[in-house]
PDB file of C-alpha atoms in Angstrom:
ATOM      1  CA  MET A 948      20.660  11.755   0.455  1.00  0.00           C
ATOM      2  CA  SER A 949      19.758  11.501   4.135  1.00  0.00           C
ATOM      3  CA  GLU A 950      19.829   8.319   6.172  1.00  0.00           C
ATOM      4  CA  ARG A 951      16.047   8.606   6.547  1.00  0.00           C
ATOM      5  CA  PHE A 952      15.708   8.748   2.749  1.00  0.00           C
ATOM      6  CA  GLU A 953      17.906   5.658   2.350  1.00  0.00           C
ATOM      7  CA  THR A 954      15.873   3.796   4.976  1.00  0.00           C
ATOM      8  CA  GLY A 955      12.661   4.920   3.311  1.00  0.00           C
ATOM      9  CA  MET A 956      13.789   3.749  -0.094  1.00  0.00           C
ATOM     10  CA  LYS A 957      14.742   0.346   1.313  1.00  0.00           C
ATOM     11  CA  VAL A 958      11.364  -0.052   3.057  1.00  0.00           C
ATOM     12  CA  ARG A 959       9.468   1.271   0.027  1.00  0.00           C
ATOM     13  CA  ARG A 960      11.168  -1.295  -2.209  1.00  0.00           C
ATOM     14  CA  SER A 961      10.483  -4.110   0.266  1.00  0.00           C
ATOM     15  CA  VAL A 962       6.769  -3.243   0.415  1.00  0.00           C
ATOM     16  CA  LEU A 963       5.984  -2.079  -3.127  1.00  0.00           C
ATOM     17  CA  GLY A 964       8.643  -3.978  -5.059  1.00  0.00           C
ATOM     18  CA  ASP A 965      11.574  -2.836  -7.156  1.00  0.00           C
ATOM     19  CA  GLU A 966       9.556  -2.655 -10.378  1.00  0.00           C
ATOM     20  CA  HIS A 967       7.029  -0.214  -8.930  1.00  0.00           C
ATOM     21  CA  VAL A 968       9.667   1.975  -7.279  1.00  0.00           C
ATOM     22  CA  ASP A 969      11.843   1.986 -10.404  1.00  0.00           C
ATOM     23  CA  ARG A 970       8.844   3.189 -12.468  1.00  0.00           C
ATOM     24  CA  ALA A 971       8.063   5.908  -9.946  1.00  0.00           C
ATOM     25  CA  GLU A 972      11.688   7.039  -9.817  1.00  0.00           C
ATOM     26  CA  ALA A 973      11.901   7.142 -13.621  1.00  0.00           C
ATOM     27  CA  ALA A 974       8.780   9.334 -13.744  1.00  0.00           C
ATOM     28  CA  LYS A 975      10.120  11.808 -11.173  1.00  0.00           C
ATOM     29  CA  THR A 976      10.669  15.363 -12.435  1.00  0.00           C
ATOM     30  CA  PRO A 977      12.212  18.475 -10.863  1.00  0.00           C
ATOM     31  CA  LEU A 978       8.649  19.601 -10.051  1.00  0.00           C
ATOM     32  CA  ASP A 979       7.751  16.602  -7.903  1.00  0.00           C
ATOM     33  CA  GLU A 980      11.214  15.595  -6.649  1.00  0.00           C
ATOM     34  CA  PRO A 981      10.814  17.461  -3.303  1.00  0.00           C
ATOM     35  CA  PHE A 982       7.405  15.806  -2.837  1.00  0.00           C
ATOM     36  CA  GLN A 983       8.841  12.366  -3.612  1.00  0.00           C
ATOM     37  CA  THR A 984      11.606  12.985  -1.078  1.00  0.00           C
ATOM     38  CA  LEU A 985       9.014  13.985   1.521  1.00  0.00           C
ATOM     39  CA  ILE A 986       7.043  10.770   0.919  1.00  0.00           C
ATOM     40  CA  THR A 987      10.156   8.600   0.968  1.00  0.00           C
ATOM     41  CA  GLU A 988      11.466  10.122   4.201  1.00  0.00           C
ATOM     42  CA  GLY A 989       8.138  10.622   5.980  1.00  0.00           C
ATOM     43  CA  ALA A 990       5.873   7.774   4.939  1.00  0.00           C
ATOM     44  CA  TRP A 991       8.473   5.114   4.167  1.00  0.00           C
ATOM     45  CA  GLY A 992      11.495   6.212   6.222  1.00  0.00           C
ATOM     46  CA  THR A 993       9.534   7.050   9.365  1.00  0.00           C
ATOM     47  CA  VAL A 994       6.050   5.515   9.509  1.00  0.00           C
ATOM     48  CA  TRP A 995       6.552   2.290   7.518  1.00  0.00           C
ATOM     49  CA  ALA A 996      10.081   1.847   8.946  1.00  0.00           C
ATOM     50  CA  SER A 997       8.789   1.840  12.536  1.00  0.00           C
ATOM     51  CA  ASP A 998       8.791  -1.523  14.269  1.00  0.00           C
ATOM     52  CA  GLY A 999       5.884  -0.474  16.508  1.00  0.00           C
ATOM     53  CA  ILE A1000       3.477  -2.653  14.519  1.00  0.00           C
ATOM     54  CA  SER A1001       4.030  -5.344  11.915  1.00  0.00           C
ATOM     55  CA  PRO A1002       4.025  -4.704   8.164  1.00  0.00           C
ATOM     56  CA  ARG A1003       0.841  -6.826   7.992  1.00  0.00           C
ATOM     57  CA  GLU A1004      -0.937  -4.576  10.494  1.00  0.00           C
ATOM     58  CA  ARG A1005       0.400  -1.433   8.826  1.00  0.00           C
ATOM     59  CA  SER A1006      -0.869  -2.705   5.479  1.00  0.00           C
ATOM     60  CA  MET A1007      -4.342  -3.295   6.912  1.00  0.00           C
ATOM     61  CA  LEU A1008      -4.399   0.157   8.500  1.00  0.00           C
ATOM     62  CA  THR A1009      -3.248   1.814   5.306  1.00  0.00           C
ATOM     63  CA  LEU A1010      -5.914   0.106   3.215  1.00  0.00           C
ATOM     64  CA  ALA A1011      -8.627   0.972   5.739  1.00  0.00           C
ATOM     65  CA  LEU A1012      -7.549   4.611   5.884  1.00  0.00           C
ATOM     66  CA  LEU A1013      -7.343   4.929   2.105  1.00  0.00           C
ATOM     67  CA  ALA A1014     -10.842   3.492   1.786  1.00  0.00           C
ATOM     68  CA  ALA A1015     -12.337   5.479   4.670  1.00  0.00           C
ATOM     69  CA  LEU A1016     -11.025   8.745   3.236  1.00  0.00           C
ATOM     70  CA  GLY A1017     -12.054   7.885  -0.328  1.00  0.00           C
ATOM     71  CA  ASN A1018      -8.459   7.803  -1.608  1.00  0.00           C
ATOM     72  CA  PHE A1019      -9.133   4.917  -3.960  1.00  0.00           C
ATOM     73  CA  GLU A1020      -6.244   5.683  -6.361  1.00  0.00           C
ATOM     74  CA  GLU A1021      -3.695   3.921  -4.149  1.00  0.00           C
ATOM     75  CA  ILE A1022      -5.752   0.920  -3.052  1.00  0.00           C
ATOM     76  CA  ALA A1023      -4.646  -1.353  -5.917  1.00  0.00           C
ATOM     77  CA  MET A1024      -0.989  -0.550  -5.219  1.00  0.00           C
ATOM     78  CA  HIS A1025      -1.427  -1.427  -1.542  1.00  0.00           C
ATOM     79  CA  ILE A1026      -3.397  -4.594  -2.360  1.00  0.00           C
ATOM     80  CA  ARG A1027      -0.444  -5.717  -4.516  1.00  0.00           C
ATOM     81  CA  ALA A1028       1.839  -4.885  -1.577  1.00  0.00           C
ATOM     82  CA  THR A1029      -0.024  -7.364   0.659  1.00  0.00           C
ATOM     83  CA  ALA A1030       1.923 -10.131  -1.088  1.00  0.00           C
ATOM     84  CA  ARG A1031       4.997  -8.670   0.635  1.00  0.00           C
ATOM     85  CA  THR A1032       3.488  -7.452   3.924  1.00  0.00           C
ATOM     86  CA  GLY A1033       1.690 -10.663   4.849  1.00  0.00           C
ATOM     87  CA  ALA A1034      -1.843  -9.236   4.945  1.00  0.00           C
ATOM     88  CA  SER A1035      -4.207 -11.896   3.623  1.00  0.00           C
ATOM     89  CA  LYS A1036      -7.406 -11.479   1.639  1.00  0.00           C
ATOM     90  CA  GLN A1037      -9.282 -12.163   4.886  1.00  0.00           C
ATOM     91  CA  ASP A1038      -7.295  -9.429   6.650  1.00  0.00           C
ATOM     92  CA  VAL A1039      -8.217  -6.970   3.892  1.00  0.00           C
ATOM     93  CA  LEU A1040     -11.884  -7.983   4.061  1.00  0.00           C
ATOM     94  CA  GLU A1041     -11.872  -7.428   7.830  1.00  0.00           C
ATOM     95  CA  ALA A1042     -10.312  -3.978   7.378  1.00  0.00           C
ATOM     96  CA  PHE A1043     -12.913  -3.001   4.782  1.00  0.00           C
ATOM     97  CA  GLN A1044     -15.738  -4.274   6.993  1.00  0.00           C
ATOM     98  CA  HIS A1045     -14.516  -1.844   9.660  1.00  0.00           C
ATOM     99  CA  VAL A1046     -14.579   0.880   7.018  1.00  0.00           C
ATOM    100  CA  ALA A1047     -18.194   0.002   6.174  1.00  0.00           C
ATOM    101  CA  VAL A1048     -19.296   0.351   9.789  1.00  0.00           C
ATOM    102  CA  TYR A1049     -17.232   3.388  10.776  1.00  0.00           C
ATOM    103  CA  ALA A1050     -16.846   5.352   7.528  1.00  0.00           C
ATOM    104  CA  GLY A1051     -19.612   4.184   5.233  1.00  0.00           C
ATOM    105  CA  VAL A1052     -20.715   1.266   3.100  1.00  0.00           C
ATOM    106  CA  PRO A1053     -20.186   3.015  -0.274  1.00  0.00           C
ATOM    107  CA  ARG A1054     -16.493   3.628   0.449  1.00  0.00           C
ATOM    108  CA  ALA A1055     -15.944   0.084   1.680  1.00  0.00           C
ATOM    109  CA  ASN A1056     -17.835  -1.283  -1.311  1.00  0.00           C
ATOM    110  CA  GLN A1057     -15.681   0.667  -3.764  1.00  0.00           C
ATOM    111  CA  ALA A1058     -12.490  -0.425  -1.984  1.00  0.00           C
ATOM    112  CA  LEU A1059     -13.597  -4.057  -2.033  1.00  0.00           C
ATOM    113  CA  LYS A1060     -14.377  -3.809  -5.749  1.00  0.00           C
ATOM    114  CA  ILE A1061     -10.841  -2.525  -6.399  1.00  0.00           C
ATOM    115  CA  ALA A1062      -9.384  -5.261  -4.176  1.00  0.00           C
ATOM    116  CA  LYS A1063     -11.263  -7.992  -6.059  1.00  0.00           C
ATOM    117  CA  GLU A1064     -10.098  -6.655  -9.425  1.00  0.00           C
ATOM    118  CA  THR A1065      -6.522  -6.347  -8.203  1.00  0.00           C
ATOM    119  CA  TYR A1066      -6.426  -9.839  -6.690  1.00  0.00           C
ATOM    120  CA  ALA A1067      -7.800 -11.237  -9.960  1.00  0.00           C
ATOM    121  CA  GLU A1068      -5.049  -9.431 -11.920  1.00  0.00           C
ATOM    122  CA  MET A1069      -2.439 -10.758  -9.500  1.00  0.00           C
ATOM    123  CA  GLU A1070      -3.717 -14.318  -9.900  1.00  0.00           C
ATOM    124  CA  ARG A1071      -3.817 -14.042 -13.713  1.00  0.00           C
ATOM    125  CA  SER A1072      -0.227 -12.792 -13.767  1.00  0.00           C
ATOM    126  CA  GLY A1073       0.935 -15.516 -11.390  1.00  0.00           C
ATOM    127  CA  GLN A1074       1.888 -13.045  -8.653  1.00  0.00           C
ATOM    128  CA  LYS A1075       2.212 -14.637  -5.240  1.00  0.00           C
ATOM    129  CA  LEU A1076      -0.582 -13.977  -2.772  1.00  0.00           C
ATOM    130  CA  THR A1077      -0.139 -14.325   0.966  1.00  0.00           C
ATOM    131  CA  ALA A1078      -0.467 -17.856   2.280  1.00  0.00           C
ATOM    132  CA  LYS A1079      -3.140 -17.115   4.922  1.00  0.00           C
ATOM    133  CA  GLY A1080      -6.399 -16.727   3.069  1.00  0.00           C
ATOM    134  CA  GLY A1081      -4.524 -15.741  -0.086  1.00  0.00           C
TER     135      GLY A1081
END
């Protein structure tokens, strides 16, 4: 594998956790392997690996973009990742408030609903939340 892939896998594991990445890797098939490589190298090995902004800021941006574009399927995964990126519940609320103003209240409302459900699941399972507002 390429150095970018190795970097991406390291960053992906640090943000999403070993358990999540191990599940995703186990589910990989020959059909989606090139796509998974693209995501690992591009999203994780390039964008998330950049030190241009902090993981906390990147997490907030990612959640806002997912919500603004209506890509709700990945919001819970990225809410769980906030325990590792340092984005607090307040940070997430602020990001979704921006979504409400600039992309629409219904999308922000749906994202916030998913966030609330995910935080509740995290608390029930004893998963660590970020210290600031978490």
